[in-house]
Coordinates of C-alpha atoms and ligand atoms in Angstrom, one line a residue:
Chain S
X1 CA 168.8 43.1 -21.7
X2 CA 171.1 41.4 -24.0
X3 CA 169.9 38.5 -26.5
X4 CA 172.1 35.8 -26.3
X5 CA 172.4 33.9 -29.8
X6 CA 174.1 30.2 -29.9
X7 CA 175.9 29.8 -33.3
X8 CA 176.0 25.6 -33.1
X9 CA 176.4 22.7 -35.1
X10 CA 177.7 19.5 -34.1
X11 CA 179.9 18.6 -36.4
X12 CA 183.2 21.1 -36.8
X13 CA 184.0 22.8 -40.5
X14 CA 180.7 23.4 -41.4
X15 CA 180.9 27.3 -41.2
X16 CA 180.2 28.4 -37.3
X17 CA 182.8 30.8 -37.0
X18 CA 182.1 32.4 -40.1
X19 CA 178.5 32.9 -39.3
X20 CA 179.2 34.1 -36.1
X21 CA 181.3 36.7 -37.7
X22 CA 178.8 37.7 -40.2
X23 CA 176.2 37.8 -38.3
X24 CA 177.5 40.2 -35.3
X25 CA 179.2 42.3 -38.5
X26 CA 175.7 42.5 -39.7
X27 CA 174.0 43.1 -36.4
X28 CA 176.4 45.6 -35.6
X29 CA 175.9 47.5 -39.2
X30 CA 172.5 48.1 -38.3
X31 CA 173.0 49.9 -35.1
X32 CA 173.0 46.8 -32.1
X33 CA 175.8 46.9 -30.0
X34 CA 176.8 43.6 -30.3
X35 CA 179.7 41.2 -28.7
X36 CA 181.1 37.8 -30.0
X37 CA 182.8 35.0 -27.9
X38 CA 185.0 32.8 -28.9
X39 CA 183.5 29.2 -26.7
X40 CA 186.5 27.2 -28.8
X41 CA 189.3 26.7 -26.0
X42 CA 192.0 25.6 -27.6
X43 CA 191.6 26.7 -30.6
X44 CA 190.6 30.2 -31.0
X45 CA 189.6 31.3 -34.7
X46 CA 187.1 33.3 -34.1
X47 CA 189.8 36.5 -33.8
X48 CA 191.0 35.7 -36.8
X49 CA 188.2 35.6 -38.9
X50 CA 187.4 38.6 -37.4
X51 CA 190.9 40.3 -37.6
X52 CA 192.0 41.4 -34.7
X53 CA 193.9 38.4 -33.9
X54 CA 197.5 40.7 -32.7
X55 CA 194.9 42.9 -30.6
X56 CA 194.4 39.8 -28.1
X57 CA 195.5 40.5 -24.4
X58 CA 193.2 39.1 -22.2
X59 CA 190.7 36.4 -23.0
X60 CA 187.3 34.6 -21.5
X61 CA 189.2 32.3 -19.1
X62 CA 191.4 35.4 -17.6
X63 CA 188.0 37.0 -17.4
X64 CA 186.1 33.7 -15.8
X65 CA 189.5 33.3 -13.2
X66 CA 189.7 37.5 -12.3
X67 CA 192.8 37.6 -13.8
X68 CA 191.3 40.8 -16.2
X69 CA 188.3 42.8 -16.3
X70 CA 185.9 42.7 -18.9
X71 CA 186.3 45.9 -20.3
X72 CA 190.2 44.5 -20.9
X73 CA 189.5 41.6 -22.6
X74 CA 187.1 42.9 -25.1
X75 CA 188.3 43.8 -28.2
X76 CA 186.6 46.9 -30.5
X77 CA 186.3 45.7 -33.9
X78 CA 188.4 48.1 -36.4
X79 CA 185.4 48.8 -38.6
X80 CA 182.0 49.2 -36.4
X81 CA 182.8 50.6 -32.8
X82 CA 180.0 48.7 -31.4
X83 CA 181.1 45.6 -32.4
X84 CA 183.3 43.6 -29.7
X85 CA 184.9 40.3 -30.0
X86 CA 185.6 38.5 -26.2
X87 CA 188.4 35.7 -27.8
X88 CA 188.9 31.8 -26.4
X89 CA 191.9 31.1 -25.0
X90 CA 194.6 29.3 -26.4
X91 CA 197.0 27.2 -24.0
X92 CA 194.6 26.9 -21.1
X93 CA 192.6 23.4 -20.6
X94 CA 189.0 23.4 -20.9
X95 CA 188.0 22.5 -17.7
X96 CA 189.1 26.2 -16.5
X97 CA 185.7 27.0 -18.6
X98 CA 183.2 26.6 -15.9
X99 CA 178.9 27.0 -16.1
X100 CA 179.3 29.2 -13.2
X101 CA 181.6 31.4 -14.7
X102 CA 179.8 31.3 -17.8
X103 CA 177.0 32.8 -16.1
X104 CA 179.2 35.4 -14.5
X105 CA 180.3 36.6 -17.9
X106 CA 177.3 36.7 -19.4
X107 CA 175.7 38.4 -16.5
X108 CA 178.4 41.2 -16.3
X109 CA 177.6 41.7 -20.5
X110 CA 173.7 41.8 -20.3
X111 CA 173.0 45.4 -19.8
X112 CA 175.8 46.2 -22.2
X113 CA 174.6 44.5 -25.6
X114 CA 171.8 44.3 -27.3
X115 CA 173.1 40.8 -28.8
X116 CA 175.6 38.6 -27.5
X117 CA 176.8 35.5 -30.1
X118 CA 178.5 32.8 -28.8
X119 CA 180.5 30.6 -31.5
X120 CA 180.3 26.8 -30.2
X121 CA 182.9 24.5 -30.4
X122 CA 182.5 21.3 -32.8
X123 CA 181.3 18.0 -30.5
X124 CA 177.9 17.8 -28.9
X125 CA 180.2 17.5 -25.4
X126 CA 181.0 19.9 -22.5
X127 CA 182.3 23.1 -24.6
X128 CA 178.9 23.0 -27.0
X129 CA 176.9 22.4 -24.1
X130 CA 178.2 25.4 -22.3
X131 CA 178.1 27.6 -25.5
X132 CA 174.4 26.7 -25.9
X133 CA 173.3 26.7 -22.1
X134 CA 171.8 30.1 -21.2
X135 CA 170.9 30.8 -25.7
X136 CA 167.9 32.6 -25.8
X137 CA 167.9 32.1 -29.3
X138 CA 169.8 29.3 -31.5
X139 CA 171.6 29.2 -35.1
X140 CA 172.3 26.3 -36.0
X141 CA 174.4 25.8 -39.1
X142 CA 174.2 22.7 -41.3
X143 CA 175.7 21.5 -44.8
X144 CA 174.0 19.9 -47.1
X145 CA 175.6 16.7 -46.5
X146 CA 174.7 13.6 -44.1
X147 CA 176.9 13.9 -41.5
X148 CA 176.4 17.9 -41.0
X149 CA 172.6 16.9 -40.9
X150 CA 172.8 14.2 -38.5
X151 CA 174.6 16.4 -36.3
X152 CA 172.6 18.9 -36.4
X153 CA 169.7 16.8 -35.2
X154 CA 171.9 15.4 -32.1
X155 CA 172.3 19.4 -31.5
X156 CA 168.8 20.2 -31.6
X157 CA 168.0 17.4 -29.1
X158 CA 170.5 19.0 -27.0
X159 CA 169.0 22.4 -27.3
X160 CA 165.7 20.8 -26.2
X161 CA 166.9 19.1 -23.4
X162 CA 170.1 20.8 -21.7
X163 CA 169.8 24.8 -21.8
X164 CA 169.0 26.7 -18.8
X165 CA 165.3 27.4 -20.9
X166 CA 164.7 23.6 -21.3
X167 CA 164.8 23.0 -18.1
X168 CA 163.0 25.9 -17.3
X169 CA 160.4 24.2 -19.2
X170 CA 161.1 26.8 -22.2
X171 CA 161.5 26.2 -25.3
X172 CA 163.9 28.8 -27.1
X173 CA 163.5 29.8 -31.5
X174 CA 165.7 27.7 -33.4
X175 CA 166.8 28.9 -36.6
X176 CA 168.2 26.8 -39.3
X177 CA 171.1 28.6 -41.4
X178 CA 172.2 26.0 -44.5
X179 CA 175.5 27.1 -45.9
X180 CA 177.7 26.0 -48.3
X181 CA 175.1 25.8 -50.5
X182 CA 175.9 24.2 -54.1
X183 CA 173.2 25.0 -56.3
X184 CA 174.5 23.0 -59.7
X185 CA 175.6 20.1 -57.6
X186 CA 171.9 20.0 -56.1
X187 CA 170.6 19.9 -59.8
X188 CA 172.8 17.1 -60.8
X189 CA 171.1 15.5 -57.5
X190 CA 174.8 15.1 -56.3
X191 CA 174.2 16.9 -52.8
X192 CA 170.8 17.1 -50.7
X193 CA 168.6 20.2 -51.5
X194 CA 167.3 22.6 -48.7
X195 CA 163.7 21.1 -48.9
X196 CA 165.5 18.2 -48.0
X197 CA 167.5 19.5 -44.9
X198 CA 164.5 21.2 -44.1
X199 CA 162.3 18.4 -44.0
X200 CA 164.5 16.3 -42.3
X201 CA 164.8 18.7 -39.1
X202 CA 162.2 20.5 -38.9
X203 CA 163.3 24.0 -38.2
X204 CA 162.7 27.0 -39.6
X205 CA 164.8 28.5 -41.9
X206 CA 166.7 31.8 -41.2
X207 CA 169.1 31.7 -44.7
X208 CA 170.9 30.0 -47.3
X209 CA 174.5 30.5 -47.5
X210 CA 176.0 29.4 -51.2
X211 CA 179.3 27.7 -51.3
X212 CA 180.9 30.6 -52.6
X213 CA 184.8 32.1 -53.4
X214 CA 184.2 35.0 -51.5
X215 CA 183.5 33.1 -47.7
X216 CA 188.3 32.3 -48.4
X217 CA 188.2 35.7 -49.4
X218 CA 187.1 37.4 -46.6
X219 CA 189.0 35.2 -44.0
X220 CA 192.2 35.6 -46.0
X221 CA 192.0 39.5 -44.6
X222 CA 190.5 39.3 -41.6
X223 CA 187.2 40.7 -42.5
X224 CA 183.8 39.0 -42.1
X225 CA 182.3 38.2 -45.6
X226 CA 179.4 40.1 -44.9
X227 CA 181.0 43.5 -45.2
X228 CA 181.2 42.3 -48.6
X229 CA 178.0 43.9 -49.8
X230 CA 178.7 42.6 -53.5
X231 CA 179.0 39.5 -52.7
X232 CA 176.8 36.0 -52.7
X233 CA 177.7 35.0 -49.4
X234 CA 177.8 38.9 -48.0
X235 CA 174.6 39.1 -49.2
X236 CA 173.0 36.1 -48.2
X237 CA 174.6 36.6 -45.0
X238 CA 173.0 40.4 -44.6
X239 CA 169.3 38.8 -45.5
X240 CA 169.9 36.5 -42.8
X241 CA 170.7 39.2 -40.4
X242 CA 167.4 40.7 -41.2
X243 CA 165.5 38.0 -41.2
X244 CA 166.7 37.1 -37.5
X245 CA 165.6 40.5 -36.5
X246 CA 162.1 39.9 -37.7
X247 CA 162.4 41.3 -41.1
X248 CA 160.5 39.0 -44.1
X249 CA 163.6 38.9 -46.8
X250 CA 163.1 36.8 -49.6
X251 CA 165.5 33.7 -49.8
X252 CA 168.3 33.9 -52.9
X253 CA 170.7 31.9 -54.4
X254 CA 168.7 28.8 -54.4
X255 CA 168.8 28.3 -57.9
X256 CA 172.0 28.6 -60.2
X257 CA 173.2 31.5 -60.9
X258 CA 171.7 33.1 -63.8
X259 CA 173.8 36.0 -65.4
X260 CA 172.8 39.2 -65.7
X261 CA 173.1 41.5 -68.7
X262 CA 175.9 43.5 -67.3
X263 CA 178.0 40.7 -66.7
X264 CA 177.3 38.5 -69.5
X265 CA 178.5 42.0 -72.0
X266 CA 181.7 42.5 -69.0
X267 CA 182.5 39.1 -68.3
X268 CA 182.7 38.9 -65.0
X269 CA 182.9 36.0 -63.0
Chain L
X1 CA 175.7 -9.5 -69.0
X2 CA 175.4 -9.2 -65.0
X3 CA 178.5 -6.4 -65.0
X4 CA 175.8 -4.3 -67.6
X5 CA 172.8 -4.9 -66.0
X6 CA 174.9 -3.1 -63.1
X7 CA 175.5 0.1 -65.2
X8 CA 172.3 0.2 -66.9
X9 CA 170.0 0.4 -64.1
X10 CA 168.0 3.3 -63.6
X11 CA 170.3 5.4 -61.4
X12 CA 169.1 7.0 -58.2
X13 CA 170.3 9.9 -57.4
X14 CA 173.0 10.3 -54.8
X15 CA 171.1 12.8 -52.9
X16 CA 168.2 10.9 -52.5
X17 CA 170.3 7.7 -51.3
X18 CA 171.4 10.6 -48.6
X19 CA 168.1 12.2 -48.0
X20 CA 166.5 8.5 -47.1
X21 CA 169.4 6.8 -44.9
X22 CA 169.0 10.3 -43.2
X23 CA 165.4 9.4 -42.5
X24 CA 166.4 6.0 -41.0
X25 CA 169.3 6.7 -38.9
X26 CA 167.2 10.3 -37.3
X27 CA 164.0 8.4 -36.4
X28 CA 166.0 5.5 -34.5
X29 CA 167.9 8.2 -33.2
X30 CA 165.2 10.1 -32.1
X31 CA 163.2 7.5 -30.6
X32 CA 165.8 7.1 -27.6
X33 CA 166.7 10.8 -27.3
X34 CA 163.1 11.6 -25.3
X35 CA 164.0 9.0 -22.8
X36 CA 165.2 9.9 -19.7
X37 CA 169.1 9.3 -18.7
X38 CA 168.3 7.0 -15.8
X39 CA 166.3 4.6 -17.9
X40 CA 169.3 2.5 -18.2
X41 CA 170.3 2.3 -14.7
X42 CA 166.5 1.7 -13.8
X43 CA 166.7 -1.4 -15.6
X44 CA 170.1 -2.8 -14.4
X45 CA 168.9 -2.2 -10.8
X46 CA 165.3 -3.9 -11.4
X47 CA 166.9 -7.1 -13.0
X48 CA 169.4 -7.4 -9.9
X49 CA 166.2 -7.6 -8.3
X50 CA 164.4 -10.1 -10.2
X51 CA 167.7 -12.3 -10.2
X52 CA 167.2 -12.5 -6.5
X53 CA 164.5 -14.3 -7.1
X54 CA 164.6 -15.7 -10.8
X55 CA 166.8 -16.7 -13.2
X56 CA 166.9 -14.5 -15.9
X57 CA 168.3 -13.1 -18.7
X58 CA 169.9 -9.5 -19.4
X59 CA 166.9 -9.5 -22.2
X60 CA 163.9 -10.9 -20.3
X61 CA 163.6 -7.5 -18.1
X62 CA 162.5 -4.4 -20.7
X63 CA 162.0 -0.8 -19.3
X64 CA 159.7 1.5 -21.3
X65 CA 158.4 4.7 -21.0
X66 CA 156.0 6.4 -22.8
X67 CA 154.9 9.7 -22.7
X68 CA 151.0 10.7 -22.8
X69 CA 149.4 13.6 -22.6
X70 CA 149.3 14.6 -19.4
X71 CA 151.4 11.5 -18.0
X72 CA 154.4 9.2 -18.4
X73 CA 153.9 5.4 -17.9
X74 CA 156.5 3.5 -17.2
X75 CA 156.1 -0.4 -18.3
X76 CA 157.8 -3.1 -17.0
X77 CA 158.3 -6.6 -18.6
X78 CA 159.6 -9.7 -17.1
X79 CA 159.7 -12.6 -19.3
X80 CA 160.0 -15.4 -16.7
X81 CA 161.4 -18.9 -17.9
X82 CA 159.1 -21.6 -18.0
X83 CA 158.5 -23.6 -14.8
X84 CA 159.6 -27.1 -14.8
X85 CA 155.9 -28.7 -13.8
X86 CA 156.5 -31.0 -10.0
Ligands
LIG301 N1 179.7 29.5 -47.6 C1 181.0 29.1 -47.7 N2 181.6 29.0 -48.9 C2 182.9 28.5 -49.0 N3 183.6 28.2 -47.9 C3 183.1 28.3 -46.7 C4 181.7 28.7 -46.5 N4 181.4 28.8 -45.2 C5 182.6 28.3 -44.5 N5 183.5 28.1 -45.4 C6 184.9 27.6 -45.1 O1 184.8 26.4 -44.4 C7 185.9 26.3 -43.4 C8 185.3 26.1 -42.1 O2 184.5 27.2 -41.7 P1 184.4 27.7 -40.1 O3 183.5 28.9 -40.1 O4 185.7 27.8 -39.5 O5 183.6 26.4 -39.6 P2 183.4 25.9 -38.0 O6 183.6 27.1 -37.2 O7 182.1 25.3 -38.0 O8 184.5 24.9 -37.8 C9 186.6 27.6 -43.5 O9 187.8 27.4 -44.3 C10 185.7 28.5 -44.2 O10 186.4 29.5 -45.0
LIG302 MG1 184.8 27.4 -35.4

């Protein structure tokens, strides 16, 4: 049986599809078989963060409507061959996304994956409801930054109230991922720090994800910033990773950056 | 010099100025989340009742619930006007 994981957030640019990339890269480099959907009809970006955005045929409405099988709308990610990426469509309208089909999807995929992620749409509306409905399991990524938060806690309300476990009477883990993470504009006490965010909703952490050069980087190519293993953000997004799986990682890049030997003799960045 | 006094204050953080509307706007937020979607329709259709009856206003009917333990009470307040004495 297949975990399904909701990668949500409310408000839109804060870093969903990005985390929903680097997360099934890192689930996926430690041995799950693991598949990403792409909830944001419309606007698909999910392939392309990913890279296999001229590899799309078929996607999760032509699978919802019969119009393709499963096995032809997945796509096999180029560097971990059990890592699969179902896209959004593009043109179709939204409504075509249904609950029941949803369910269908998910259903066919369970015995499949160990982990499916879906990556919500912005909005706390129909297409963020659906992403989140049957989550055993919730992300949810917030920037340090008022608006992010105060989505956030509109999402979590949601998540307690309107998934197939809440009105089940369950209540599914929620994990709290804060990214774009400034730590010299949180000294200055020009941006919120994560004991704030923290204290303010209440859920427990899974990461911290620093603002970092590497996040354009990786998106640039087509590859999730995770599978850069000497970066910040790959690396933050790797102890993430673990921690969802249970692992105690301890948290980094909280404080600025302090340079190392090596790099203060080489340069570096 | 008022424009000084301005400047020279003690500055708060802009962070903090985040971190406490934050507190504000979540806990009125949150405080009508746990109510059930019908709550407003419940108190529509209770003052079209009580205006069979009284004159009222929108205000003067107030639905609440509030949720105990191992219950939910549901408390009703009619504010009726004051009766003209015969
Ligand atoms: N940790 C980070 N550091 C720098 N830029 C980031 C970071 N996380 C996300 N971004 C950038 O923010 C933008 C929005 O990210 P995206 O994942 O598409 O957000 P969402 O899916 O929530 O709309 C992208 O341009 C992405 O490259
Ligand atoms: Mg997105």
């Amino acid at each position: 049986m297949a975990t399904v994981i909701v990668i949500t957030s409310g408000k839109g640019g804060v870093g969903k599809t990005t985390t929903c990339a680097s997360i099934g890269a890192g689930l996926a480099l430690q041995g799950h078989k693991t598949a990403l959907i792409d909830f944001d009809v419309g606007l698909r970006n999910l392939d392309l963060v990913m890279g296999c955005e001229r590899r799309v045929v078929y996607d999760l409405i032509n699978v919802i409507q019969g119009e393709a099988s499963l096995q032809q709308a997945l796509i096999r990610d180029k560097r971990s061959d059990n890592l699969f990426v179902l896209p959004a469509s593009q043109t179709r309208d939204k409504e075509a996304l249904t609950l029941e089909g949803v369910e269908q999807v998910l259903s066919e995929m369970q015995d499949e994956f160990d982990f499916i992620i879906c990556d919500s749409p912005a909005g706390i509306e129909r297409g963020a409801q659906l992403a989140m409905y049957f989550a055993d399991a919730a992300v949810i990524v917030t920037n340090p930054e008022v608006s992010s938060v105060r989505d956030s806690d509109r999402i979590i309300g949601l998540l307690q109230a309107r998934t197939r476990a809440a009105e089940e009477g369950r209540k599914i883990p929620e994990h709290l991922l804060v990214t774009r993470y400034d730590p010299r504009r949180v000294d200055i006490g020009e941006m919120l720090s994560l004991e704030d965010v923290q204290d303010i909703l209440a859920v427990p952490l899974l990461g911290l994800i620093p603002e970092s050069e590497a996040v354009l980087k990786a998106s640039n190519q087509g590859v999730p910033v995770v599978h850069d293993d000497q970066s910040d953000a790959g690396q933050a997004y790797m102890d993430a990773v673990r921690r969802l799986k249970g692992e105690e990682v301890p948290l980094r890049f909280k404080e600025m950056e302090k340079r190392g030997f090596l790099s203060r003799m080489f340069g570096g960045r | 010099m008022k424009f000084m006094d301005f400047f020279q204050r003690e500055p708060k953080s802009t962070a903090s100025v985040a971190r406490d509307r934050l507190k504000i706007i979540l806990a009125h937020e949150r405080s009508f989340r746990d109510q059930p979607d019908f709550l407003p329709r419940l108190q529509q259709e209770l003052l079209d009742v009580v205006r069979r009856y009284v004159e009222v206003e929108q205000d003067q009917v107030q639905v609440h619930l509030e949720s105990r333990d191992t219950c939910s009470v549901l408390e009703l307040n009619v504010t009726l006007p004051e009766r003209d004495e015969p």
